[in-house]
């Protein structure tokens, strides 16, 4: 009888942990997962007239004009005053902005920073800037910083209990190879943001930006189409 009671208590406790974790995630984070085997993820900067998209709304409208539906969008890294990408940007295997390896102040330069990239074989990876190599088979890439998770460990410069709070967004690779995009719904420090990626099993994760971060995820009733960005992540599909 004691064993049965113990099992019941354990089940209740585990169920409570699961429910609380889900509530925490729903309350604190917007989470969107991408399966490259089923979804079309791209990085978008300019339209066919060489004009910056700038906002998610502009990207959405342009896709609709081209008979496509936007399922997801999020700002894809930091950018300069002219909305050009800060650091490496590769689109359709062309390097449109070179890798930035200089030493400077700011989140982007909190070493190690890193690169998110998609290959021509429809696989995704995140690595430190130091480890990045362009083998000619990289279809899309964006550089940002700092890294949040490096080989399963939280970036050593991110401090637990930090009072540096902000809205933040980032990207990670899940154990099954899927990509996870996360936007904090509330202000959060770097350490806690990185910790959430680690809790999902991400071996590597990259910070994208903060404060200005926005996302468009209609499946989650999360509609943010305003803003003025550089590069944008987008998942789209052809209209039926």
PDB file of C-alpha atoms in Angstrom, residues 11-202:
ATOM      1  CA  UNK A  11       2.763  11.055 -10.409  1.00  0.00           C
ATOM      2  CA  UNK A  12       0.950  14.044  -8.918  1.00  0.00           C
ATOM      3  CA  UNK A  13       4.241  15.869  -8.300  1.00  0.00           C
ATOM      4  CA  UNK A  14       5.517  15.181 -11.835  1.00  0.00           C
ATOM      5  CA  UNK A  15       2.194  16.282 -13.313  1.00  0.00           C
ATOM      6  CA  UNK A  16       2.397  19.466 -11.288  1.00  0.00           C
ATOM      7  CA  UNK A  17       5.916  20.157 -12.537  1.00  0.00           C
ATOM      8  CA  UNK A  18       4.780  19.631 -16.148  1.00  0.00           C
ATOM      9  CA  UNK A  19       1.755  21.911 -15.766  1.00  0.00           C
ATOM     10  CA  UNK A  20       3.742  24.608 -13.999  1.00  0.00           C
ATOM     11  CA  UNK A  21       6.462  24.429 -16.661  1.00  0.00           C
ATOM     12  CA  UNK A  22       3.879  24.800 -19.415  1.00  0.00           C
ATOM     13  CA  UNK A  23       2.205  27.718 -17.673  1.00  0.00           C
ATOM     14  CA  UNK A  24       5.606  29.317 -17.158  1.00  0.00           C
ATOM     15  CA  UNK A  25       6.454  28.881 -20.828  1.00  0.00           C
ATOM     16  CA  UNK A  26       3.080  30.184 -21.997  1.00  0.00           C
ATOM     17  CA  UNK A  27       3.314  33.128 -19.632  1.00  0.00           C
ATOM     18  CA  UNK A  28       6.965  34.023 -20.202  1.00  0.00           C
ATOM     19  CA  UNK A  29       7.847  32.885 -23.699  1.00  0.00           C
ATOM     20  CA  UNK A  30       6.513  32.690 -27.214  1.00  0.00           C
ATOM     21  CA  UNK A  31       7.907  29.474 -28.712  1.00  0.00           C
ATOM     22  CA  UNK A  32       7.830  28.509 -32.395  1.00  0.00           C
ATOM     23  CA  UNK A  33       9.445  25.348 -33.761  1.00  0.00           C
ATOM     24  CA  UNK A  34      10.440  24.821 -37.375  1.00  0.00           C
ATOM     25  CA  UNK A  35      10.817  21.438 -39.078  1.00  0.00           C
ATOM     26  CA  UNK A  36      12.903  22.020 -42.203  1.00  0.00           C
ATOM     27  CA  UNK A  37      11.606  18.774 -43.679  1.00  0.00           C
ATOM     28  CA  UNK A  38       8.094  20.203 -43.741  1.00  0.00           C
ATOM     29  CA  UNK A  39       8.476  23.988 -43.633  1.00  0.00           C
ATOM     30  CA  UNK A  40      10.188  26.584 -45.778  1.00  0.00           C
ATOM     31  CA  UNK A  41      12.378  28.852 -43.631  1.00  0.00           C
ATOM     32  CA  UNK A  42      14.259  31.722 -45.221  1.00  0.00           C
ATOM     33  CA  UNK A  43      16.104  34.881 -44.271  1.00  0.00           C
ATOM     34  CA  UNK A  44      14.684  37.997 -45.945  1.00  0.00           C
ATOM     35  CA  UNK A  45      16.203  41.448 -46.231  1.00  0.00           C
ATOM     36  CA  UNK A  46      15.100  43.125 -49.481  1.00  0.00           C
ATOM     37  CA  UNK A  47      12.323  42.619 -52.015  1.00  0.00           C
ATOM     38  CA  UNK A  48      12.701  42.118 -55.773  1.00  0.00           C
ATOM     39  CA  UNK A  49      12.995  45.903 -56.196  1.00  0.00           C
ATOM     40  CA  UNK A  50      15.986  46.010 -53.821  1.00  0.00           C
ATOM     41  CA  UNK A  51      13.953  47.751 -51.121  1.00  0.00           C
ATOM     42  CA  UNK A  52      14.375  46.806 -47.463  1.00  0.00           C
ATOM     43  CA  UNK A  53      11.341  45.018 -46.074  1.00  0.00           C
ATOM     44  CA  UNK A  54      11.885  46.790 -42.759  1.00  0.00           C
ATOM     45  CA  UNK A  55       8.682  45.632 -41.082  1.00  0.00           C
ATOM     46  CA  UNK A  56       7.017  42.255 -40.832  1.00  0.00           C
ATOM     47  CA  UNK A  57       3.934  43.841 -42.370  1.00  0.00           C
ATOM     48  CA  UNK A  58       5.859  44.819 -45.505  1.00  0.00           C
ATOM     49  CA  UNK A  59       7.202  41.284 -45.806  1.00  0.00           C
ATOM     50  CA  UNK A  60       3.736  39.816 -45.260  1.00  0.00           C
ATOM     51  CA  UNK A  61       2.186  42.071 -47.907  1.00  0.00           C
ATOM     52  CA  UNK A  62       4.931  41.282 -50.424  1.00  0.00           C
ATOM     53  CA  UNK A  63       4.499  37.539 -49.906  1.00  0.00           C
ATOM     54  CA  UNK A  64       0.740  37.835 -50.350  1.00  0.00           C
ATOM     55  CA  UNK A  65       1.303  39.702 -53.617  1.00  0.00           C
ATOM     56  CA  UNK A  66       3.370  36.698 -54.673  1.00  0.00           C
ATOM     57  CA  UNK A  67       0.619  34.242 -53.747  1.00  0.00           C
ATOM     58  CA  UNK A  68       2.183  33.132 -50.464  1.00  0.00           C
ATOM     59  CA  UNK A  69       1.019  33.012 -46.856  1.00  0.00           C
ATOM     60  CA  UNK A  70       3.263  34.061 -43.984  1.00  0.00           C
ATOM     61  CA  UNK A  71       3.118  31.578 -41.085  1.00  0.00           C
ATOM     62  CA  UNK A  72       5.959  32.983 -38.992  1.00  0.00           C
ATOM     63  CA  UNK A  73       8.310  35.951 -38.896  1.00  0.00           C
ATOM     64  CA  UNK A  74      10.841  37.307 -36.427  1.00  0.00           C
ATOM     65  CA  UNK A  75      13.685  39.813 -36.546  1.00  0.00           C
ATOM     66  CA  UNK A  76      16.861  37.882 -37.351  1.00  0.00           C
ATOM     67  CA  UNK A  77      19.692  39.752 -35.685  1.00  0.00           C
ATOM     68  CA  UNK A  78      21.152  43.170 -35.124  1.00  0.00           C
ATOM     69  CA  UNK A  79      21.463  45.806 -37.829  1.00  0.00           C
ATOM     70  CA  UNK A  80      23.096  49.119 -38.591  1.00  0.00           C
ATOM     71  CA  UNK A  81      21.451  52.541 -38.836  1.00  0.00           C
ATOM     72  CA  UNK A  82      20.746  51.989 -42.533  1.00  0.00           C
ATOM     73  CA  UNK A  83      19.048  48.637 -41.683  1.00  0.00           C
ATOM     74  CA  UNK A  84      21.875  46.664 -43.233  1.00  0.00           C
ATOM     75  CA  UNK A  85      22.919  43.508 -41.351  1.00  0.00           C
ATOM     76  CA  UNK A  86      25.513  43.783 -38.615  1.00  0.00           C
ATOM     77  CA  UNK A  87      28.046  41.058 -39.292  1.00  0.00           C
ATOM     78  CA  UNK A  88      27.707  38.106 -41.614  1.00  0.00           C
ATOM     79  CA  UNK A  89      24.671  37.786 -43.827  1.00  0.00           C
ATOM     80  CA  UNK A  90      24.344  35.139 -46.527  1.00  0.00           C
ATOM     81  CA  UNK A  91      21.297  34.895 -48.768  1.00  0.00           C
ATOM     82  CA  UNK A  92      20.911  32.280 -51.502  1.00  0.00           C
ATOM     83  CA  UNK A  93      24.602  31.344 -51.045  1.00  0.00           C
ATOM     84  CA  UNK A  94      25.746  34.939 -51.647  1.00  0.00           C
ATOM     85  CA  UNK A  95      27.660  36.848 -48.959  1.00  0.00           C
ATOM     86  CA  UNK A  96      25.893  40.208 -48.750  1.00  0.00           C
ATOM     87  CA  UNK A  97      27.640  41.278 -45.529  1.00  0.00           C
ATOM     88  CA  UNK A  98      31.001  39.905 -44.302  1.00  0.00           C
ATOM     89  CA  UNK A  99      31.788  38.148 -41.034  1.00  0.00           C
ATOM     90  CA  UNK A 100      32.546  40.627 -38.219  1.00  0.00           C
ATOM     91  CA  UNK A 101      35.434  39.459 -36.011  1.00  0.00           C
ATOM     92  CA  UNK A 102      36.533  42.747 -34.439  1.00  0.00           C
ATOM     93  CA  UNK A 103      36.589  43.514 -30.722  1.00  0.00           C
ATOM     94  CA  UNK A 104      34.112  46.148 -29.563  1.00  0.00           C
ATOM     95  CA  UNK A 105      31.509  46.914 -26.894  1.00  0.00           C
ATOM     96  CA  UNK A 106      27.875  45.819 -26.915  1.00  0.00           C
ATOM     97  CA  UNK A 107      25.866  42.608 -26.914  1.00  0.00           C
ATOM     98  CA  UNK A 108      26.886  41.668 -30.449  1.00  0.00           C
ATOM     99  CA  UNK A 109      30.549  41.638 -29.421  1.00  0.00           C
ATOM    100  CA  UNK A 110      30.156  39.741 -26.146  1.00  0.00           C
ATOM    101  CA  UNK A 111      32.471  36.926 -27.201  1.00  0.00           C
ATOM    102  CA  UNK A 112      31.900  34.300 -28.168  1.00  0.00           C
ATOM    103  CA  UNK A 113      29.206  35.521 -30.517  1.00  0.00           C
ATOM    104  CA  UNK A 114      27.986  33.257 -33.264  1.00  0.00           C
ATOM    105  CA  UNK A 115      26.328  32.382 -36.541  1.00  0.00           C
ATOM    106  CA  UNK A 116      23.053  30.659 -37.360  1.00  0.00           C
ATOM    107  CA  UNK A 117      22.990  29.072 -40.801  1.00  0.00           C
ATOM    108  CA  UNK A 118      20.955  26.893 -43.135  1.00  0.00           C
ATOM    109  CA  UNK A 119      22.631  24.597 -45.632  1.00  0.00           C
ATOM    110  CA  UNK A 120      21.593  23.725 -49.159  1.00  0.00           C
ATOM    111  CA  UNK A 121      20.721  20.259 -47.801  1.00  0.00           C
ATOM    112  CA  UNK A 122      18.032  21.782 -45.543  1.00  0.00           C
ATOM    113  CA  UNK A 123      19.852  21.403 -42.258  1.00  0.00           C
ATOM    114  CA  UNK A 124      20.378  24.065 -39.590  1.00  0.00           C
ATOM    115  CA  UNK A 125      23.301  24.783 -37.292  1.00  0.00           C
ATOM    116  CA  UNK A 126      24.601  27.334 -34.821  1.00  0.00           C
ATOM    117  CA  UNK A 127      28.287  27.776 -34.080  1.00  0.00           C
ATOM    118  CA  UNK A 128      30.623  30.350 -32.604  1.00  0.00           C
ATOM    119  CA  UNK A 129      31.998  32.961 -34.990  1.00  0.00           C
ATOM    120  CA  UNK A 130      35.457  31.484 -34.450  1.00  0.00           C
ATOM    121  CA  UNK A 131      34.298  28.045 -35.607  1.00  0.00           C
ATOM    122  CA  UNK A 132      32.293  29.231 -38.626  1.00  0.00           C
ATOM    123  CA  UNK A 133      33.479  28.088 -42.035  1.00  0.00           C
ATOM    124  CA  UNK A 134      31.788  28.851 -45.324  1.00  0.00           C
ATOM    125  CA  UNK A 135      32.079  25.701 -47.425  1.00  0.00           C
ATOM    126  CA  UNK A 136      30.022  27.133 -50.273  1.00  0.00           C
ATOM    127  CA  UNK A 137      26.973  25.080 -49.314  1.00  0.00           C
ATOM    128  CA  UNK A 138      25.457  27.589 -46.908  1.00  0.00           C
ATOM    129  CA  UNK A 139      22.219  28.960 -48.289  1.00  0.00           C
ATOM    130  CA  UNK A 140      21.380  31.438 -45.516  1.00  0.00           C
ATOM    131  CA  UNK A 141      23.302  32.764 -42.522  1.00  0.00           C
ATOM    132  CA  UNK A 142      23.043  35.523 -39.945  1.00  0.00           C
ATOM    133  CA  UNK A 143      25.602  36.547 -37.343  1.00  0.00           C
ATOM    134  CA  UNK A 144      24.656  37.876 -33.919  1.00  0.00           C
ATOM    135  CA  UNK A 145      25.721  37.781 -30.319  1.00  0.00           C
ATOM    136  CA  UNK A 146      26.226  36.714 -27.741  1.00  0.00           C
ATOM    137  CA  UNK A 147      25.922  32.960 -27.986  1.00  0.00           C
ATOM    138  CA  UNK A 148      23.454  31.828 -25.330  1.00  0.00           C
ATOM    139  CA  UNK A 149      24.318  28.123 -25.205  1.00  0.00           C
ATOM    140  CA  UNK A 150      27.682  26.733 -26.322  1.00  0.00           C
ATOM    141  CA  UNK A 151      28.038  22.961 -26.500  1.00  0.00           C
ATOM    142  CA  UNK A 152      25.316  22.532 -23.900  1.00  0.00           C
ATOM    143  CA  UNK A 153      26.634  25.155 -21.480  1.00  0.00           C
ATOM    144  CA  UNK A 154      25.396  28.671 -20.764  1.00  0.00           C
ATOM    145  CA  UNK A 155      27.712  31.414 -22.050  1.00  0.00           C
ATOM    146  CA  UNK A 156      30.206  32.037 -19.198  1.00  0.00           C
ATOM    147  CA  UNK A 157      29.725  35.812 -19.278  1.00  0.00           C
ATOM    148  CA  UNK A 158      25.965  35.609 -18.619  1.00  0.00           C
ATOM    149  CA  UNK A 159      25.376  36.221 -14.914  1.00  0.00           C
ATOM    150  CA  UNK A 160      22.681  34.605 -12.814  1.00  0.00           C
ATOM    151  CA  UNK A 161      20.522  37.203 -11.055  1.00  0.00           C
ATOM    152  CA  UNK A 162      21.569  40.013 -13.393  1.00  0.00           C
ATOM    153  CA  UNK A 163      19.388  43.132 -13.276  1.00  0.00           C
ATOM    154  CA  UNK A 164      19.919  43.673 -17.018  1.00  0.00           C
ATOM    155  CA  UNK A 165      16.325  43.025 -18.043  1.00  0.00           C
ATOM    156  CA  UNK A 166      14.863  43.356 -21.508  1.00  0.00           C
ATOM    157  CA  UNK A 167      12.550  41.776 -24.037  1.00  0.00           C
ATOM    158  CA  UNK A 168      14.736  39.325 -25.943  1.00  0.00           C
ATOM    159  CA  UNK A 169      14.579  36.912 -28.847  1.00  0.00           C
ATOM    160  CA  UNK A 170      16.845  34.085 -29.918  1.00  0.00           C
ATOM    161  CA  UNK A 171      17.171  30.856 -31.850  1.00  0.00           C
ATOM    162  CA  UNK A 172      18.330  27.377 -30.884  1.00  0.00           C
ATOM    163  CA  UNK A 173      18.689  23.882 -32.311  1.00  0.00           C
ATOM    164  CA  UNK A 174      16.682  21.162 -30.558  1.00  0.00           C
ATOM    165  CA  UNK A 175      17.976  17.590 -30.015  1.00  0.00           C
ATOM    166  CA  UNK A 176      15.811  16.316 -32.903  1.00  0.00           C
ATOM    167  CA  UNK A 177      17.320  18.861 -35.314  1.00  0.00           C
ATOM    168  CA  UNK A 178      14.316  21.175 -35.357  1.00  0.00           C
ATOM    169  CA  UNK A 179      14.832  24.899 -34.931  1.00  0.00           C
ATOM    170  CA  UNK A 180      13.262  26.715 -32.001  1.00  0.00           C
ATOM    171  CA  UNK A 181      12.637  30.462 -32.013  1.00  0.00           C
ATOM    172  CA  UNK A 182      11.863  32.086 -28.678  1.00  0.00           C
ATOM    173  CA  UNK A 183      10.654  35.575 -27.803  1.00  0.00           C
ATOM    174  CA  UNK A 184      10.347  36.595 -24.175  1.00  0.00           C
ATOM    175  CA  UNK A 185       6.930  38.078 -23.482  1.00  0.00           C
ATOM    176  CA  UNK A 186       8.307  39.903 -20.461  1.00  0.00           C
ATOM    177  CA  UNK A 187      11.637  41.500 -19.654  1.00  0.00           C
ATOM    178  CA  UNK A 188      14.250  38.909 -18.725  1.00  0.00           C
ATOM    179  CA  UNK A 189      17.993  38.772 -18.132  1.00  0.00           C
ATOM    180  CA  UNK A 190      20.410  36.925 -20.410  1.00  0.00           C
ATOM    181  CA  UNK A 191      21.062  34.079 -17.977  1.00  0.00           C
ATOM    182  CA  UNK A 192      17.402  33.181 -17.500  1.00  0.00           C
ATOM    183  CA  UNK A 193      16.774  33.490 -21.229  1.00  0.00           C
ATOM    184  CA  UNK A 194      19.670  31.152 -21.974  1.00  0.00           C
ATOM    185  CA  UNK A 195      18.487  28.782 -19.237  1.00  0.00           C
ATOM    186  CA  UNK A 196      15.183  28.282 -21.022  1.00  0.00           C
ATOM    187  CA  UNK A 197      16.946  27.213 -24.209  1.00  0.00           C
ATOM    188  CA  UNK A 198      19.033  24.809 -22.142  1.00  0.00           C
ATOM    189  CA  UNK A 199      15.903  23.371 -20.496  1.00  0.00           C
ATOM    190  CA  UNK A 200      14.646  22.470 -23.985  1.00  0.00           C
ATOM    191  CA  UNK A 201      17.819  20.498 -24.668  1.00  0.00           C
ATOM    192  CA  UNK A 202      19.481  22.978 -27.028  1.00  0.00           C
TER     193      UNK A 202
END
